[in-house]
mmCIF file of C-alpha atoms in Angstrom:
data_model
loop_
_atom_site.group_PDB
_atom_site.id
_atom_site.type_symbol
_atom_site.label_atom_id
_atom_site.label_comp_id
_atom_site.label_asym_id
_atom_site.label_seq_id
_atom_site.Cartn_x
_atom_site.Cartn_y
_atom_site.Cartn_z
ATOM 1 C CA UNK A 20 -32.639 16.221 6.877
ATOM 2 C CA UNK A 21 -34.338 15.527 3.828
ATOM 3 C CA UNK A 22 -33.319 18.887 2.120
ATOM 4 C CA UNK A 23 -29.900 18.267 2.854
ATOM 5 C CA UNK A 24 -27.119 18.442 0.127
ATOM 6 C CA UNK A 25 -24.427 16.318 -0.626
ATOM 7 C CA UNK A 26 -21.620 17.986 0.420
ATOM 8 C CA UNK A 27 -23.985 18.552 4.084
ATOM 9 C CA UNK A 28 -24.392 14.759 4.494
ATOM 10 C CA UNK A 29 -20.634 13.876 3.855
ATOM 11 C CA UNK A 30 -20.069 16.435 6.807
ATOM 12 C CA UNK A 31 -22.601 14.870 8.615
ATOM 13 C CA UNK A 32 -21.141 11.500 7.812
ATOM 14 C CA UNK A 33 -17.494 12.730 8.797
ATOM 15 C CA UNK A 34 -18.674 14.307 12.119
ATOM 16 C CA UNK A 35 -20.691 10.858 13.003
ATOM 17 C CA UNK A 36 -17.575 9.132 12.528
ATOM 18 C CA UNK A 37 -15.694 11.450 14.551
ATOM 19 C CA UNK A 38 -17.711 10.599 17.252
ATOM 20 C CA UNK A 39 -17.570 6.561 16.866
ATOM 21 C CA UNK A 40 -20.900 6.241 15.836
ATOM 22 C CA UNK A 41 -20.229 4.223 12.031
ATOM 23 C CA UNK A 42 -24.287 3.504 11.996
ATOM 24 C CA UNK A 43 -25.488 7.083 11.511
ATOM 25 C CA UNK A 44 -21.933 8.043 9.535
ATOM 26 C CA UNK A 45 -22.688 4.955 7.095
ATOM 27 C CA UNK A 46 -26.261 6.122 6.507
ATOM 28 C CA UNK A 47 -24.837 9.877 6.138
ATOM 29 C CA UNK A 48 -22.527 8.937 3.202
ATOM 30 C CA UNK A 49 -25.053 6.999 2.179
ATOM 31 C CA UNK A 50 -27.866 9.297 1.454
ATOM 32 C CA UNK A 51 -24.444 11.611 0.047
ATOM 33 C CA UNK A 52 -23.892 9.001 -2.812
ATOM 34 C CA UNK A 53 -27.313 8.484 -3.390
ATOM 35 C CA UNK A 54 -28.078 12.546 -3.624
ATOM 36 C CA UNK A 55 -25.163 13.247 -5.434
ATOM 37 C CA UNK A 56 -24.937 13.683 -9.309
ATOM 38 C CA UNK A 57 -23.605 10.685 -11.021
ATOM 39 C CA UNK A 58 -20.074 10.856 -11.331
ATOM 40 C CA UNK A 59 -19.520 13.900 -9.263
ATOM 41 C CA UNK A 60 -16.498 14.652 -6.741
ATOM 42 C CA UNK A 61 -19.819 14.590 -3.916
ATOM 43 C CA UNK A 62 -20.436 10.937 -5.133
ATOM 44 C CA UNK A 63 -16.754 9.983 -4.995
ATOM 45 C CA UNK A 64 -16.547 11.779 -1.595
ATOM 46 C CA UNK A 65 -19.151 9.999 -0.500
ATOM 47 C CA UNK A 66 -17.980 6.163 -1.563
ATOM 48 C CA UNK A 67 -14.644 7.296 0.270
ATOM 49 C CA UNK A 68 -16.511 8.058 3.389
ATOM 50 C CA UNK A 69 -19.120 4.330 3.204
ATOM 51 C CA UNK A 70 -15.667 2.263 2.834
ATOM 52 C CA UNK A 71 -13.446 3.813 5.520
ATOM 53 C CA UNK A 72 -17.339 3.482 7.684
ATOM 54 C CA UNK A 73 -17.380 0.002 7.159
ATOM 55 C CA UNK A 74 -13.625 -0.717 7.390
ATOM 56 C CA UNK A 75 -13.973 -0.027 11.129
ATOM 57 C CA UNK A 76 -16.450 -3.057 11.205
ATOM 58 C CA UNK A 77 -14.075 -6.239 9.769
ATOM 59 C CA UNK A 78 -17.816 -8.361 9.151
ATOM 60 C CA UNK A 79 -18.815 -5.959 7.193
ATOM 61 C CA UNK A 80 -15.882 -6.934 4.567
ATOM 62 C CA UNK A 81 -18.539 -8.357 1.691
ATOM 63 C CA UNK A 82 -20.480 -5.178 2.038
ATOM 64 C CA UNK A 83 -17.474 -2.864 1.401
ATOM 65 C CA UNK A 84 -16.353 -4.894 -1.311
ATOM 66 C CA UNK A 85 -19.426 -4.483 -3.077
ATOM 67 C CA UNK A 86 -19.619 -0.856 -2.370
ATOM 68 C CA UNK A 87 -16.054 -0.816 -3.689
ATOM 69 C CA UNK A 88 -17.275 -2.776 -6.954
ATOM 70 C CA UNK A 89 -20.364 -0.246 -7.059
ATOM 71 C CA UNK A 90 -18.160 2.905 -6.702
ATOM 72 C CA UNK A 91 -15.516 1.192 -9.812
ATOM 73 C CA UNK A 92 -18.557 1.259 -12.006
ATOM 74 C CA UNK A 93 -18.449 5.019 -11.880
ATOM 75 C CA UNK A 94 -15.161 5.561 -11.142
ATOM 76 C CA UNK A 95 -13.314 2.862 -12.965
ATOM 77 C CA UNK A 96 -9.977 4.840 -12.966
ATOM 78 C CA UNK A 97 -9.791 6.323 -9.586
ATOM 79 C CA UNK A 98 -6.433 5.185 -8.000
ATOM 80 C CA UNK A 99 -7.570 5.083 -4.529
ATOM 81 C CA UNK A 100 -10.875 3.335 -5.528
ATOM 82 C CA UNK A 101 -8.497 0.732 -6.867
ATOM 83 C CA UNK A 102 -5.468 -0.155 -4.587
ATOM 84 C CA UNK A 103 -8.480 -0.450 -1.773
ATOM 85 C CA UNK A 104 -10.241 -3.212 -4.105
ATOM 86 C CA UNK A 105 -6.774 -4.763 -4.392
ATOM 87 C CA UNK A 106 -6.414 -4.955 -0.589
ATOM 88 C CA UNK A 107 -9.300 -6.305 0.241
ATOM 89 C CA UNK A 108 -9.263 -9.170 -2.734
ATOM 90 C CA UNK A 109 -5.575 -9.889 -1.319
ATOM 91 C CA UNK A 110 -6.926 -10.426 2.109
ATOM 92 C CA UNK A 111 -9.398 -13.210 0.538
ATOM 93 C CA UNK A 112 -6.374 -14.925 -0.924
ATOM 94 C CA UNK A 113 -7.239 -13.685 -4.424
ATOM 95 C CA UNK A 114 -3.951 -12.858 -5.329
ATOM 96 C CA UNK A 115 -4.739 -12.744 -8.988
ATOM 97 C CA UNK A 116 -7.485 -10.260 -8.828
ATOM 98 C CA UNK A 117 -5.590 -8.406 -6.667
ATOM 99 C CA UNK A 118 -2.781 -7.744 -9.015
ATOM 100 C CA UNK A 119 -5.137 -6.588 -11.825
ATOM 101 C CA UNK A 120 -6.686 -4.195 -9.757
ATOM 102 C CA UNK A 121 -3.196 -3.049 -8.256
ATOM 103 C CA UNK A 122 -1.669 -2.981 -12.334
ATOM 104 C CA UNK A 123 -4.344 -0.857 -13.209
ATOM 105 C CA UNK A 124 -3.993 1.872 -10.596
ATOM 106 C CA UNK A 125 -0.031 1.768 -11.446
ATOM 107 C CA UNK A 126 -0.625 2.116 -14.993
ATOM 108 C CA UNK A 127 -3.736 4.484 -15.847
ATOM 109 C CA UNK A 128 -4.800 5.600 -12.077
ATOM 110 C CA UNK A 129 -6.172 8.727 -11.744
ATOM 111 C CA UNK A 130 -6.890 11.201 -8.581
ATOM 112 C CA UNK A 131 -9.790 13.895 -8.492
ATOM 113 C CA UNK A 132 -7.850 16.960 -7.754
ATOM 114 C CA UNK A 133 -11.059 18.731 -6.023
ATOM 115 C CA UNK A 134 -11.208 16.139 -3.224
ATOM 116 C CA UNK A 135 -8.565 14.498 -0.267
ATOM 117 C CA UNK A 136 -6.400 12.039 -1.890
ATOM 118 C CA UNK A 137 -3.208 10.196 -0.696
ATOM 119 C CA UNK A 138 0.007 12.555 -2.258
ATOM 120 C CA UNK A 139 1.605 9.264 -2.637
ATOM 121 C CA UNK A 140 -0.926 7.043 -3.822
ATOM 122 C CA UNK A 141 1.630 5.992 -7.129
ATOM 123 C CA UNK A 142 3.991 4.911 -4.784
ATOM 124 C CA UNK A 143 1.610 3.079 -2.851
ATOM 125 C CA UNK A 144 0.017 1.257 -5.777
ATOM 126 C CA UNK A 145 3.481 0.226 -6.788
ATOM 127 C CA UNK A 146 4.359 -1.342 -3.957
ATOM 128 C CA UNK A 147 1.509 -3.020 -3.320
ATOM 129 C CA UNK A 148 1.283 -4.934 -7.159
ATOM 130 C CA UNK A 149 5.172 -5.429 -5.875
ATOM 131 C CA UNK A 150 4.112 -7.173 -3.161
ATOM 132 C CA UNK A 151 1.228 -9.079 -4.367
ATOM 133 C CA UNK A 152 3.654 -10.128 -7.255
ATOM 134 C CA UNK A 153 6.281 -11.546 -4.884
ATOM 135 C CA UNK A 154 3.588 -13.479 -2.714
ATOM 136 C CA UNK A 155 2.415 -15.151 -6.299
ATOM 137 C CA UNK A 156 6.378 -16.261 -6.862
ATOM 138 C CA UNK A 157 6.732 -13.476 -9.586
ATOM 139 C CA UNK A 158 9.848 -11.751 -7.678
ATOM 140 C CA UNK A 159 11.242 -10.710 -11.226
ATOM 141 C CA UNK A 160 8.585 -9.340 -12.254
ATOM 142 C CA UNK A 161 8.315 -7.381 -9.056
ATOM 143 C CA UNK A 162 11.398 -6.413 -8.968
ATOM 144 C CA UNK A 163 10.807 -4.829 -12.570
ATOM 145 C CA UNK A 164 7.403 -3.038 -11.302
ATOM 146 C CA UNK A 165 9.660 -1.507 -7.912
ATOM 147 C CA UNK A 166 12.833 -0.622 -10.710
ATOM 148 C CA UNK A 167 10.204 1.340 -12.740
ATOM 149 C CA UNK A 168 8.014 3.251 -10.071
ATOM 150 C CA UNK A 169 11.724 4.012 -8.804
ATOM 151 C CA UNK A 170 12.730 5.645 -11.980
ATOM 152 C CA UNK A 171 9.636 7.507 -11.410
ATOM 153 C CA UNK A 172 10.083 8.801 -7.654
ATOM 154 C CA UNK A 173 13.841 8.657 -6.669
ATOM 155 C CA UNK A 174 12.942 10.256 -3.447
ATOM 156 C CA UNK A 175 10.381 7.417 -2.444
ATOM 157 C CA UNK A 176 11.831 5.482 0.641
ATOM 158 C CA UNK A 177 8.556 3.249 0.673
ATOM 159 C CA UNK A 178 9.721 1.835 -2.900
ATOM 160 C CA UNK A 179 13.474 2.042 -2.284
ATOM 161 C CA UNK A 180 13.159 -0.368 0.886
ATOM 162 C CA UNK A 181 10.817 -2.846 -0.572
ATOM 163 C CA UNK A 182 13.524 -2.877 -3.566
ATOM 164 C CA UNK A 183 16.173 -3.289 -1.021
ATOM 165 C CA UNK A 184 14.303 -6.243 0.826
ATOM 166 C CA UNK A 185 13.514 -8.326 -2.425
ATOM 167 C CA UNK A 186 16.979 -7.791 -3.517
ATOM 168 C CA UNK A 187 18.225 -9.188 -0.518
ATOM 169 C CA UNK A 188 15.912 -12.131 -0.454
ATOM 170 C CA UNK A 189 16.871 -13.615 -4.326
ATOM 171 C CA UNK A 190 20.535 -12.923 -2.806
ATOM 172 C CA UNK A 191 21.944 -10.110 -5.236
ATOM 173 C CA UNK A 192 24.059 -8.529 -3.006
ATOM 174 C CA UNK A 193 25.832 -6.030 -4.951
ATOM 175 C CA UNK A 194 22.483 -4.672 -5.842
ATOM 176 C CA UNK A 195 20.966 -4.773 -2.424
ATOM 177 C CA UNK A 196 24.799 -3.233 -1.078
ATOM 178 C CA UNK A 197 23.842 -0.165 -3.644
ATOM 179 C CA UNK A 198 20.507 0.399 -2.689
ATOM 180 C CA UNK A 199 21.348 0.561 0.961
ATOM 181 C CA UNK A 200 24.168 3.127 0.219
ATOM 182 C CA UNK A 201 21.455 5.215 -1.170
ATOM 183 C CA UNK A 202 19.134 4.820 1.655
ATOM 184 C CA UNK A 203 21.122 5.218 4.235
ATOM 185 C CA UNK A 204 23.810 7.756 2.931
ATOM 186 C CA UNK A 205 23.818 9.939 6.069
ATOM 187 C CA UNK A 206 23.139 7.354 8.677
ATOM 188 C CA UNK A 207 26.042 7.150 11.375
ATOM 189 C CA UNK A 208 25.774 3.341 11.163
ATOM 190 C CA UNK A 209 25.729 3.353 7.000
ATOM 191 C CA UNK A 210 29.005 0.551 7.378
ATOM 192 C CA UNK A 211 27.317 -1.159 9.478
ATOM 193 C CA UNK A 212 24.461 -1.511 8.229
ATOM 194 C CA UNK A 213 26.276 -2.282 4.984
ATOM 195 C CA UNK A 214 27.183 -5.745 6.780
ATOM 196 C CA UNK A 215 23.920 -6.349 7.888
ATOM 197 C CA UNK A 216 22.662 -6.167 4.495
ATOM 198 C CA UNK A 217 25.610 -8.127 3.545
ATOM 199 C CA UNK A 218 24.600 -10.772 6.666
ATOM 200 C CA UNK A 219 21.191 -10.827 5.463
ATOM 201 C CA UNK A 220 22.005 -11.598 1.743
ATOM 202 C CA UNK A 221 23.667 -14.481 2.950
ATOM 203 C CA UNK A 222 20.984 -15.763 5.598
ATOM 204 C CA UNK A 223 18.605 -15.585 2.274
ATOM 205 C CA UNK A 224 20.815 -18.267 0.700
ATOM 206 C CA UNK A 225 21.289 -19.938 4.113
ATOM 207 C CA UNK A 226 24.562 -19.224 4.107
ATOM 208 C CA UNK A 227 24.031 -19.264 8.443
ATOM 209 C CA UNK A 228 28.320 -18.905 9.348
ATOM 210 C CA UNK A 229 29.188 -15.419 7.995
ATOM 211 C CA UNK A 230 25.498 -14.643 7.763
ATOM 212 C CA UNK A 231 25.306 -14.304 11.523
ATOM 213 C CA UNK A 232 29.380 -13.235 11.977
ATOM 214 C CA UNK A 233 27.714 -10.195 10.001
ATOM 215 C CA UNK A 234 24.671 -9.574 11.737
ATOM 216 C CA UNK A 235 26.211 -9.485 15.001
ATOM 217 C CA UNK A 236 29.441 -7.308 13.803
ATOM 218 C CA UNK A 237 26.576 -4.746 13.055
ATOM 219 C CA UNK A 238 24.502 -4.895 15.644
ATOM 220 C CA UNK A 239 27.393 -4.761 18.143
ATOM 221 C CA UNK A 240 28.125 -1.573 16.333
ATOM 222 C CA UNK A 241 25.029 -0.238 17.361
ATOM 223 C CA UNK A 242 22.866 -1.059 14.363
ATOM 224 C CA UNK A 243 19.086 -1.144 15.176
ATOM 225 C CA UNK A 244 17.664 -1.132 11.904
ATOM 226 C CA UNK A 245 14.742 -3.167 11.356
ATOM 227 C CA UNK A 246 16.755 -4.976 8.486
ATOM 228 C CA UNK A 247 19.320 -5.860 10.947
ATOM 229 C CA UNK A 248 17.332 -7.418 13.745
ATOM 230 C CA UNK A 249 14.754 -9.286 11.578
ATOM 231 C CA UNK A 250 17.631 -11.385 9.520
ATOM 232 C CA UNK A 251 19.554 -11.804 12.928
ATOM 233 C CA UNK A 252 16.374 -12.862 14.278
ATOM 234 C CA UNK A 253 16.064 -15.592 11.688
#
């Protein structure tokens, strides 16, 4: 095993954790990072392959962070590298952190072309600093960040509907009324789901009476939309 290569121990490492075993799979991508030339696609490969090992293990959280922190100091731009440090320092409540590392992926993350990357990983960065924004109180300034990365991907229904939702929540319903329009141009339900975004605008300002005369007109029109039921819900 010894005179294996890289690229051999990160398919080693994959086919361990194909087959549930995460002990021999973390050791595999280990011995691939630490065999690897510094800064290589094999390394990178290899830190991909430790943190989705020990993301299957939630105790093992301080270990993949500092694998995560490890990998950063090599890779410092690499947009997946980054929106997983954000996740993890948003589960420990460290929203601030968070956001940095989510701000920099949105603003100078990069992808390694030669290796498996998420297609949408811009979108995704944007809507998580979006999100981490709005749990900090900063809904304007998330709204600005989801307005931008928008301008950027029209076609991205990820960004579109977290757009939609914070619009809805500070109560701007001719804005939220737009967006829906756009996201649901060819549903058969688009005017009635126009009333439950209209309902749930309304329910955001506690406006209860012809929040909830809304939200039932649409949902006895046969709207099932997520949007719908959650603000009748409430």
């Amino acid at each position: 095993r010894g005179e294996l290569t890289p690229r051999l121990w990160i398919a080693l490492g994959e086919a361990y954790g194909t087959l549930n075993q995460p002990i021999f799979a973390e050791q595999a991508f280990l011995q691939a990072v630490r065999t690897a030339p510094r800064g290589s696609t094999e390394m990178l490969e290899g830190y991909y392959g430790l943190l989705t090992t020990l993301a299957a293990n939630p105790t093992q959280r301080e270990r993949q962070i500092m694998a995560c922190v490890e990998a950063l100091e090599i890779y410092p731009l690499d947009a997946q590298l980054l929106c997983a440090m954000g996740g993890y320092l948003q589960a420990q409540g460290r929203l601030d952190l968070a956001e940095r590392s989510f701000r920099t992926a949105v603003q100078y993350g990069q992808v390694d072309l030669e290796t498996w990357h998420l297609v949408e990983i811009a979108e995704v960065a944007a809507a998580c600093l979006g999100m981490t924004l709005r749990l900090q109180g900063k809904e304007d300034e998330a709204r600005g960040v989801l307005e931008e990365a928008l301008d950027r991907a029209r076609g991205s229904l990820r960004i579109r509907r977290q757009l939609l939702d914070l619009n809805i929540r500070q109560g701007r319903e001719d804005h939220a009324i737009r967006l829906a329009g756009q996201l649901y141009a060819n549903a058969d339900d688009a005017v009635a789901i126009a009333d439950a975004v209209r309902g749930a605008c309304k329910a955001a300002k506690q406006d209860w009476v012809p929040a909830l005369a809304l939200l039932q007109s649409a949902y006895r029109a046969g709207c099932r939309d997520p949007l719908c039921l959650r603000w009748l819900s409430v």
